[in-house]
């Protein structure tokens, strides 16, 4: 489902500071976005350093910079599993290579910047359909709420609003998810946006 992709998607930036053999990825799982951070609307970047050996394995992983310790741990767990195509050690292809990779965690990578236009016309009927077979504890992760969080963390809002203000808006919405869903079920023709806190509606 698209909303799961939106929550789990991370951008692995271009690998830099690698010289010698051409590094070809073979099995490089994406770091898993910590659920608590994605729900809270927390984004960030991790810069990791590691060694790729001629057999394709990854070792000596270190975190050079991280915006949140949980993001750093997610990256560390993923990097342990990474494998590259092995190469033959030669004069110009050393036995090991150092790599520095920036890994960015964002909620809006697969969302159009104008997702607000979709949210403005979203009806409760559609929200209800998406929640038909979802347990109550997972309502918070459903498409409508995930897209709203992603919109509030896009580049425009991150540069125009203080983080504390944005995160407070998201936290307020998260606390009222159950109320919103029940209201949608009572009035399927209602617009989803009408249920959101006023400060969020103003940004949509």
Backbone as a ProteinNet text record, in pm:
[ID]
protein_1_A
[PRIMARY]
XXXXXXXXXXXXXXXXXXXXXXXXXXXXXXXXXXXXXXXXXXXXXXXXXXXXXXXXXXXXXXXXXXXXXXXXXXXXXXXXXXXXXXXXXXXXXXXXXXXXXXXXXXXXXXXXXXXXXXXXXXXXXXXXXXXXXXXXXXXXXXXXXXXXXXXXXXXXXXXXXXXXXXXXXXXXXXXXXXXXXXXXXXXXXXXXXXXXXXXXXXXX
[TERTIARY]
83.6	0	87.4	39.6	121.5	158.8	68.2	99.8	210.4	218.8	328.1	460.6	458	579.1	618.9	518.7	549.7	615.9	562.7	620.5	759.9	783.9	908.4	1015.1	977.8	1072.8	1179.5	1311.3	1422.7	1505.1	1575	1660.7	1804.8	1866	2008.2	2085.4	2155	2224.9	2341.3	2395.9	2507.2	2626.4	2683.7	2800.5	2919.6	2991.2	3105.6	3228.9	3341	3468.8	3502.4	3469.3	3507.9	3596.6	3718.1	3811.3	3852.5	3895.1	3938.5	3830.2	3796.9	3696.7	3561	3487.4	3352.4	3261.3	3193.7	3106.4	2969.8	2929.9	2801.7	2714.1	2602.7	2515	2454	2447.5	2382.4	2265	2279.7	2171.9	2185.6	2105.6	2119.7	1982.9	1929.3	1797.4	1796.2	1683.8	1669.4	1655.3	1709.4	1684.2	1533.8	1486.6	1344.2	1319.5	1229.1	1194.8	1131.7	1189.1	1129.3	985	893.4	751.2	716.3	773.9	742.6	783.8	895.7	942.6	856.7	817.8	734.8	598.5	543.6	414.5	424.3	537.2	555.9	593.4	622.9	662.1	808	888.5	1030.8	1108.8	1179.4	1262.6	1408.7	1498.4	1638.3	1733.8	1861.2	1966.6	2071.1	2124.9	2233.9	2349.7	2468.3	2587.5	2667.5	2680.8	2747.4	2876.8	2972.6	3098.6	3110.9	3158.1	3179.7	3285.3	3331.9	3432.5	3367.4	3390.3	3346.2	3469.8	3463.5	3577.1	3560	3668.6	3668.6	3569.2	3532.3	3433.3	3290.4	3276.7	3145.3	3082.8	3146.3	3089.7	3114.8	3036.7	3048.2	3090.9	3184.1	3231.8	3273	3315	3364.9	3266.5	3142.2	3037.2	3046.4	3042.1	3038.9	2944.6	2881.7	2790.3	2864.9	2882	2954.4	2865.2	2738	2643.6	2503.4	2418.3	2280.1	2189.6	2073.7	1977.5	1895.4	1899.8	1825.6	1889.9	1908.4	1973.1	1898.5	1765.5	1689.5	1710.8	1732	1763.2	1901	1993.5	2128.8	2125.2	2046.2	2038	1973.2	1871.7	1807.1	1906.9	1991.5	2093.8	2196	2238.3	2337.8	2285.7	2160.3	2100.1	2094.9	2062.1	2054.7	2193.1	2289.6	2422.9	2489.8	2462.4	2518.7	2478.7	2362.1	2310.5	2356.2	2416.2	2450.7	2559.4	2543.7	2643.1	2663.8	2789.8	2825	2885.5	2892.3	2950.6	3100.2	3147.3	3289.9	3377.2	3502.4	3595.9	3731.6	3806.3	3940.8	4037.3	4116.3	4212.7	4327.4	4349.5	4457.8	4527.7	4626.1	4703.6	4615.6	4520.3	4433.5	4299.3	4285.3	4162	4198.6	4205.7	4249.8	4152.9	4200.5	4120.5	3999.2	4008.2	3894.2	3886.1	3764.1	3741.6	3653.5	3686.2	3605.5	3494.4	3377.2	3261	3195.4	3153.5	3072.3	2941.4	2830.2	2699.7	2601.3	2541.4	2433.2	2301.3	2225.7	2097.6	1990.4	1893.2	1792	1658.6	1600.8	1468.6	1365.8	1272.4	1165.6	1033.9	925.5	792.8	728.9	782.7	713.1	779.2	867.7	944.6	859.6	752.1	670.2	537.3	532.2	410.5	434.7	334.4	349.1	349.3	420.9	424.6	284.5	198.8	62.5	-36	9.3	-81.8	-192.6	-169.2	-273.6	-399.5	-383.7	-500.6	-584	-518.8	-590.8	-660.6	-592.6	-651.4	-772.5	-769.9	-880	-1010.4	-1002.3	-1125	-1155.9	-1072.5	-1091.5	-1217.1	-1302	-1426.2	-1409.6	-1487.6	-1482.4	-1516.4	-1595.7	-1631.3	-1505.2	-1412.3	-1287.1	-1202.2	-1198.6	-1124.5	-1180.9	-1314	-1379.5	-1344.2	-1341.2	-1307.7	-1165.2	-1074.5	-934.8	-916	-1009.1	-997.6	-1082.6	-1148.5	-1246.3	-1190.2	-1069.7	-1012.1	-886.2	-880.1	-762	-797.9	-715.9	-739.3	-727	-797.4	-801	-661.6	-572.7	-439.4	-357.5	-402.8	-331.7	-397.9	-507.3	-573.5	-476.6	-391.8	-298.2	-204.6	-184.5	-93.1	-164.1	-295	-370.7	-336.5	-375.4	-331.5	-357.7	-478.3	-513.7	-423.3	-399.5	-317.1	-168.9	-125	14.5	43.8	-50.3	-30.6	-31	-114.3	-116.9	15.8	67.1	198.1	307.5	303.2	404.6	398.9	278.2	262.5	321	299	348.4	499.6	562.4	708.2	778.8	704.1	770.6	862.1	938.5	1044.4	992	871.5	818	786.3	721.9	686.5	807.5	904.3	1024.2	1105	1095.8	1171.5	1091.6	959.7	876.6	822.6	817.3	761.9	866.3	870.4	962.1	926.4	1027.9	1002.7	905.6	922.9	836.9	690.3	663.6	526	468.7	548	501	474.5	569	555.4	439.1	412.2	297.7	166.5	159.9	40.5	16.9	124.4	113.1	71.9	130.8	96.9	-49.9	-99.2	-239.6	-330.4	-297.5	-376.7	-372.8	-254.1	-239.7	-326.5	-336.1	-414.5	-563.6	-607.9	-750.5	-791	-701.1	-730.3	-858.3	-873.9	-993.7	-1120.5	-1117.8	-1233.8	-1264.4	-1160.2	-1179.7	-1242.3	-1192.2	-1241.6	-1388.1	-1422.8	-1562.7	-1653.6	-1605.1	-1684.2	-1703	-1599.7	-1609	-1711.4	-1714.9	-1809.6	-1953.2	-1970.1	-2104.2	-2152.6	-2058.8	-2095.6	-2000.9	-2027.9	-1938.2	-1919.7	-2017.2	-2007.2	-1923.6	-1886.9	-1810	-1669.4	-1612.2	-1474.6	-1378.9	-1277.3	-1178.7	-1114.2	-1086.3	-1016.7	-1093.6	-1226.5	-1308.1	-1286.2	-1230.2	-1206.7	-1072.7	-982.1	-846.7	-843	-744.8	-729.3	-718.5	-769.7	-775.2	-637.9	-534.6	-401.5	-348.3	-393	-353.6	-437.1	-566.2	-653.5	-602.6	-549.7	-500.5	-383	-307.4	-191.6	-229.2	-348.8	-393.8	-463.8
-119.4	0	124.8	227	345.9	412.4	412.7	482.3	411.6	277.6	205.7	243.5	253.5	295.3	434.5	521.2	657.3	658.7	571.2	569.2	508	401.5	327.8	376.3	458.9	498.3	590	559.2	647.8	665.3	774.8	803.1	774.5	682.3	655.4	742.1	842.6	937.7	874.5	945.4	893.1	859.7	744.2	702.6	787	838.4	924.2	870.4	928.3	893.2	745.8	690.3	552.1	554.9	502	502.5	360	333.6	199.6	124.5	4.2	-79.6	-11.2	-30.9	22.7	-58.3	9.6	-60	-80.9	-206.4	-240.9	-307.3	-243.7	-301.8	-433.8	-530.3	-658.1	-683.8	-649.8	-668.2	-558.6	-455.1	-337	-291.9	-361.6	-325	-183.4	-117.7	18.4	15.7	114.3	125.1	138.4	76.5	83.8	210.1	291.7	416.8	382.2	424.9	395.3	445	356.3	388.7	506.9	511.2	620.9	755.3	758.3	883.9	923.7	826.9	860.9	910.3	848.7	894.3	1035.3	1065.1	1197.7	1303.3	1260.4	1355.6	1395.4	1316	1348.1	1294.8	1383.1	1347	1372.8	1335.8	1363.8	1294.1	1314.6	1257.9	1189.5	1082.4	1010.4	1001	1034.3	1016	900.4	795.1	674.4	647.8	592.5	551.3	400.4	333.1	189.2	144.4	24.4	-35.5	-145.8	-141.4	-249.4	-330.4	-460.3	-548	-616.7	-672.3	-732.2	-847	-909.8	-1017.9	-964.4	-830.7	-767.9	-737.9	-779.5	-758.5	-616.5	-577	-443.9	-459.8	-376.9	-384.3	-245.4	-238.6	-113.6	1	-24.7	76.6	178.1	305	410.7	520.7	584.9	694.9	825.7	900.9	1027.9	1141.2	1132.6	1238.4	1181.1	1220.7	1174.4	1276.1	1299	1392.5	1329.7	1197.2	1129.5	992.7	953	824.1	704.1	711.1	598.4	585.2	698.2	692.7	630.1	667	610.7	459.5	412.6	268.7	196.8	258.6	198.6	182.8	282.6	276.4	168	161.6	62.1	-80.3	-104.4	-236.9	-273.3	-174.8	-201.3	-225.9	-143.6	-154.4	-288.2	-344.9	-475.8	-580.2	-559.8	-656.6	-628.2	-512.4	-473.6	-563.7	-589.8	-665.9	-602	-600.3	-548.1	-660	-636.9	-735.9	-749.5	-871.8	-892.3	-852.3	-822	-788.7	-854.7	-869.4	-926.5	-817.2	-846.2	-748.3	-734.8	-611.9	-582.5	-455.6	-413	-295.2	-172.3	-153.6	-36.4	-68.7	-190.4	-230.9	-291.9	-208.7	-255	-354.9	-419.6	-522.3	-463.5	-336.3	-273.7	-126.8	-72.4	67.2	133.1	256.4	333.4	405.2	403.9	469.4	558.7	676.4	764.3	787.6	754.1	763.7	843.9	948.3	1019.3	946.6	923.9	854.5	944.8	981.1	1078.8	1010.3	1039.8	988.5	1100.6	1078.6	1176.2	1103	1173	1113.2	1144.4	1242.1	1292.8	1252.2	1154.1	1123.3	1074.7	1003.2	954.7	1028.3	1146.8	1227.7	1351.3	1390.5	1517.5	1631.9	1737.7	1852	1906.4	1894.2	1946.7	1841.5	1748.4	1648.1	1714.8	1839.7	1913	1928.5	1939.3	1952.8	1824.6	1711.1	1583.8	1572.3	1616.4	1609.5	1701.5	1813.6	1910	1855.4	1761.2	1706.7	1565.4	1514.1	1378.4	1370.3	1274.1	1254.5	1142.7	1151.4	1049	910.8	906	776.9	700.1	771.8	708.9	668.6	753.8	721.8	594.9	585.2	467.5	340.7	351.7	235	187.6	282.6	247.1	182.7	214.1	163.3	39.7	-9.3	-117.7	-238.8	-279.3	-400.4	-371.3	-251.2	-210.6	-199.6	-258.2	-252.6	-109.2	-79.5	57.7	112.2	28.2	77.5	119.4	77.4	113.4	228.4	280.3	392.2	507.4	530.8	643.1	633.2	511.5	490.9	486.5	507.5	499.9	616.7	602.1	694.2	840.9	873.4	1014.4	1080.7	1012.3	1070.6	1069.5	963.9	957.8	1067.8	1091.4	1196	1334.3	1352.7	1482.2	1506.7	1405.1	1420	1447.7	1375	1395.4	1537.9	1587.7	1724.1	1825.8	1802.6	1896.7	1889	1787.2	1776.3	1806.1	1852.6	1879	2000.6	2022.3	2123.2	2263.6	2294.3	2428.7	2454.5	2358.2	2378.6	2368.1	2284.9	2274.1	2403.6	2479.4	2604.2	2724.5	2711	2825	2818.7	2697.9	2682.9	2622.8	2668.6	2607.2	2459.8	2376.3	2233.4	2207.8	2280	2258	2281.4	2382.8	2413.3	2303.6	2259.1	2153.6	2024.2	1986.8	1861.2	1866.4	1984.6	1999.5	1980.4	2031.4	2011.8	1863.6	1794.8	1652	1574.7	1608.1	1539.6	1560.8	1681.4	1711.5	1628.1	1619.3	1537.5	1391	1341.6	1201	1165.1	1257.6	1230.3	1218.7	1278.3	1282.4	1186.8	1098.9	1008.4	929.3	871.5	792.9	874.4	998	1086.9	1116.9	1142.5	1172.4	1054	934.9	815.8	791.2	803	781.1	886	1009.7	1115.5	1086.2	1033.8	998.1	887.2	792.4	681.7	728.2	829.9	883.5	965.6	1033.2	1119.8	1094.5	992	955.4	1064	1153.5	1257.2	1376.9	1378.8	1490.7	1492.6	1612.2	1623.6	1596	1518	1482.3	1606.2	1704.2	1825	1898.2	1885.8	1957.3	1905.1	1786.3	1726.4	1767.2	1811	1841.3	1967.5	1978.6	2100.7	2223.6	2335.6	2458.1	2499.3	2483	2526.8	2442.6	2318.7	2235.5	2270.9	2293.5	2331.1	2456.7	2549	2674.5	2650.9	2545.4	2515.9	2435.7	2378.3	2299.7	2387.8
0	0	0	-67.4	-87.3	44	140.4	264.8	341.9	328.2	393.2	329	196.1	125.7	170.5	187.5	229.1	365.8	460.7	594	596.6	511.8	519.2	423.6	328.9	225.7	282.1	252.5	285	159.7	153.9	38.9	76	5.6	26.3	-70.5	-17.9	-102.5	-174.6	-271.2	-349.5	-262.9	-285.4	-208.6	-249.5	-151.2	-180.4	-109.1	-140.2	-79.2	-98.2	-213.8	-244.1	-366.2	-353.6	-465.5	-495.9	-620.3	-656.2	-729.3	-681.4	-747.4	-748.2	-855.1	-864.9	-773.9	-682.1	-588	-651.9	-664.8	-726	-620.5	-580.7	-478.8	-525.6	-433.2	-462.6	-369.3	-243.9	-146.5	-42.5	-58.2	26.6	77.5	177.9	230.2	285.5	266.3	317.2	469.2	536.2	680.3	705.1	810.4	843.8	925.7	876.5	944.8	1079.6	1190.9	1321.5	1327.9	1362.8	1358	1447	1566.1	1657.6	1598.7	1527.9	1468.6	1349.7	1267	1151.1	1196.6	1300.6	1352.5	1408.9	1470.6	1530.2	1427.5	1303.9	1200.1	1206.4	1274.1	1288.7	1169	1102.2	987.8	1023.6	935.3	965.2	871.7	898.2	814.6	901.4	847.4	913.5	815.3	860.2	776.8	836.6	757.8	806.3	729.9	800.7	739.7	756.7	652	662.8	563.2	581.2	494.1	411	280.4	192.2	155.4	180.6	151.5	16.6	-33.2	-166.8	-180.4	-69	-75.7	-76.7	-75.8	-82.2	52	159.1	292.7	342.4	441.5	501.7	647.2	690.2	828.5	876.4	1002.6	1062.8	1042.1	1074.5	1058.5	1171.4	1135.5	1236.5	1190.3	1285.2	1255.8	1277.4	1171.4	1179.9	1227.9	1191.4	1227.3	1219	1313.7	1310.5	1377.9	1318	1375.7	1487.6	1499.9	1607.5	1631	1755.4	1783.2	1725.4	1717.4	1662.1	1511.5	1444.3	1301.5	1281.5	1367.5	1358.8	1376.9	1472.4	1496.9	1379	1318	1200.8	1086.5	1069.5	964.7	996.7	1120.5	1160.7	1135.6	1171.5	1152.4	1004.3	919.9	775.7	716	754.2	694.2	723.8	838	872.1	767.8	705.8	608.7	465.4	441.4	304.8	246.1	117	42.3	-94.9	-138.2	-269.5	-353.6	-483.1	-572.9	-542.6	-517.2	-488.6	-607.9	-579.5	-687	-659.7	-765.2	-753.7	-709.5	-608.4	-557.9	-657.1	-700.7	-794.1	-748.2	-823.1	-783.9	-767.1	-860	-852.5	-786.5	-733.3	-666.2	-531	-428.5	-296.8	-233	-127.7	-59.5	11	46.7	113.1	74.8	84.2	49.2	154.7	185.9	280.8	206.3	265.6	205.6	309.8	267.4	351.6	278.2	342.4	276.1	360.3	302.5	371.2	346.4	451.2	440.2	500.5	418.9	458.3	484.9	598.9	634.1	615.5	526.1	501.4	483.1	511.4	497.4	362.9	291.4	172.4	40.8	42.3	-78	-194.1	-166.7	-277.6	-286.2	-223.5	-227	-312.7	-391.9	-463	-361.8	-391.7	-299.8	-276.2	-378.2	-367.7	-316.7	-233.3	-177.7	-97.3	-55.7	16	-67.7	-199.6	-286.6	-285.3	-270.5	-260.5	-125.5	-21.5	111.7	124	53.1	62	5.8	-86.3	-146.7	-95.9	-7.3	44.2	129.7	99	173.8	276.8	381.4	485.4	430.5	326.9	267.2	226.1	164.1	121.3	241.2	341.8	464.3	526.6	530.9	588.6	511.7	379.4	297.1	325.2	341.7	368.7	506.2	597	733.8	759.1	656	672.6	746.4	713.4	773.1	854.6	909.4	986.3	1133.8	1218.6	1362.9	1413.1	1520.3	1571.2	1602.3	1653.6	1689.3	1567	1447.3	1324.1	1248.4	1300.1	1231.8	1209.2	1306.5	1299.7	1179.3	1128.1	1015.8	880.9	879.5	754.2	662.5	536.7	431.3	462.9	504.8	525.8	629.2	739.3	845.3	807.5	740.8	696.3	594.9	503.3	402.6	465.8	567.2	636.2	707	774	839.8	737.5	626.3	522.4	469	447.9	396.5	494.9	623	723.9	743.2	684.6	696.3	564.6	462.9	334.5	344.8	241.1	244.6	272.1	224.9	245.1	392.1	456.1	596.1	687.5	651.6	735	734.3	625.7	617.4	666.1	675.1	712.6	855.1	911.7	1045.9	1139.3	1263.6	1361	1379.9	1398.4	1417	1531.5	1640.3	1756.9	1722.3	1640.5	1601.5	1512.5	1415.4	1324.6	1400.6	1485.8	1558.7	1657	1712	1802.5	1726.6	1603.7	1521.1	1494.5	1458.4	1428.5	1553.1	1666.6	1791.5	1826.6	1805.1	1833.9	1744.5	1615.9	1524	1565.7	1598.9	1636.8	1757.1	1852.5	1973.4	1943.7	1832.5	1801.5	1689.4	1648.4	1536.7	1559.7	1678.7	1707.4	1692.4	1741.3	1730	1584.1	1504.6	1362.2	1289.3	1316.1	1246	1279.8	1406.9	1444.8	1382.8	1373	1309.3	1161.2	1097.2	955.5	934.5	1024.5	1011.1	1031.3	1112.7	1135.6	1016.8	947.9	834.9	718.2	636.6	526.1	420.8	407.8	304.1	350	474.2	528.4	469.6	456.4	410.2	526.4	498	599.3	659.9	577.2	622.5	731.9	730.8	829.4	970.9	982.9	1113.9	1174	1090.2	1136.5	1221.8	1310.9	1390.5	1300.4	1347.7	1267.3	1215.5	1297.5	1254.9	1139.1	1129.5	1015.5	893.7	913.1	800.2	731.1	808.8	750.5	655.8	678	593.4	469.8	469.6	355.4	253.3
[MASK]
++++++++++++++++++++++++++++++++++++++++++++++++++++++++++++++++++++++++++++++++++++++++++++++++++++++++++++++++++++++++++++++++++++++++++++++++++++++++++++++++++++++++++++++++++++++++++++++++++++++++++++

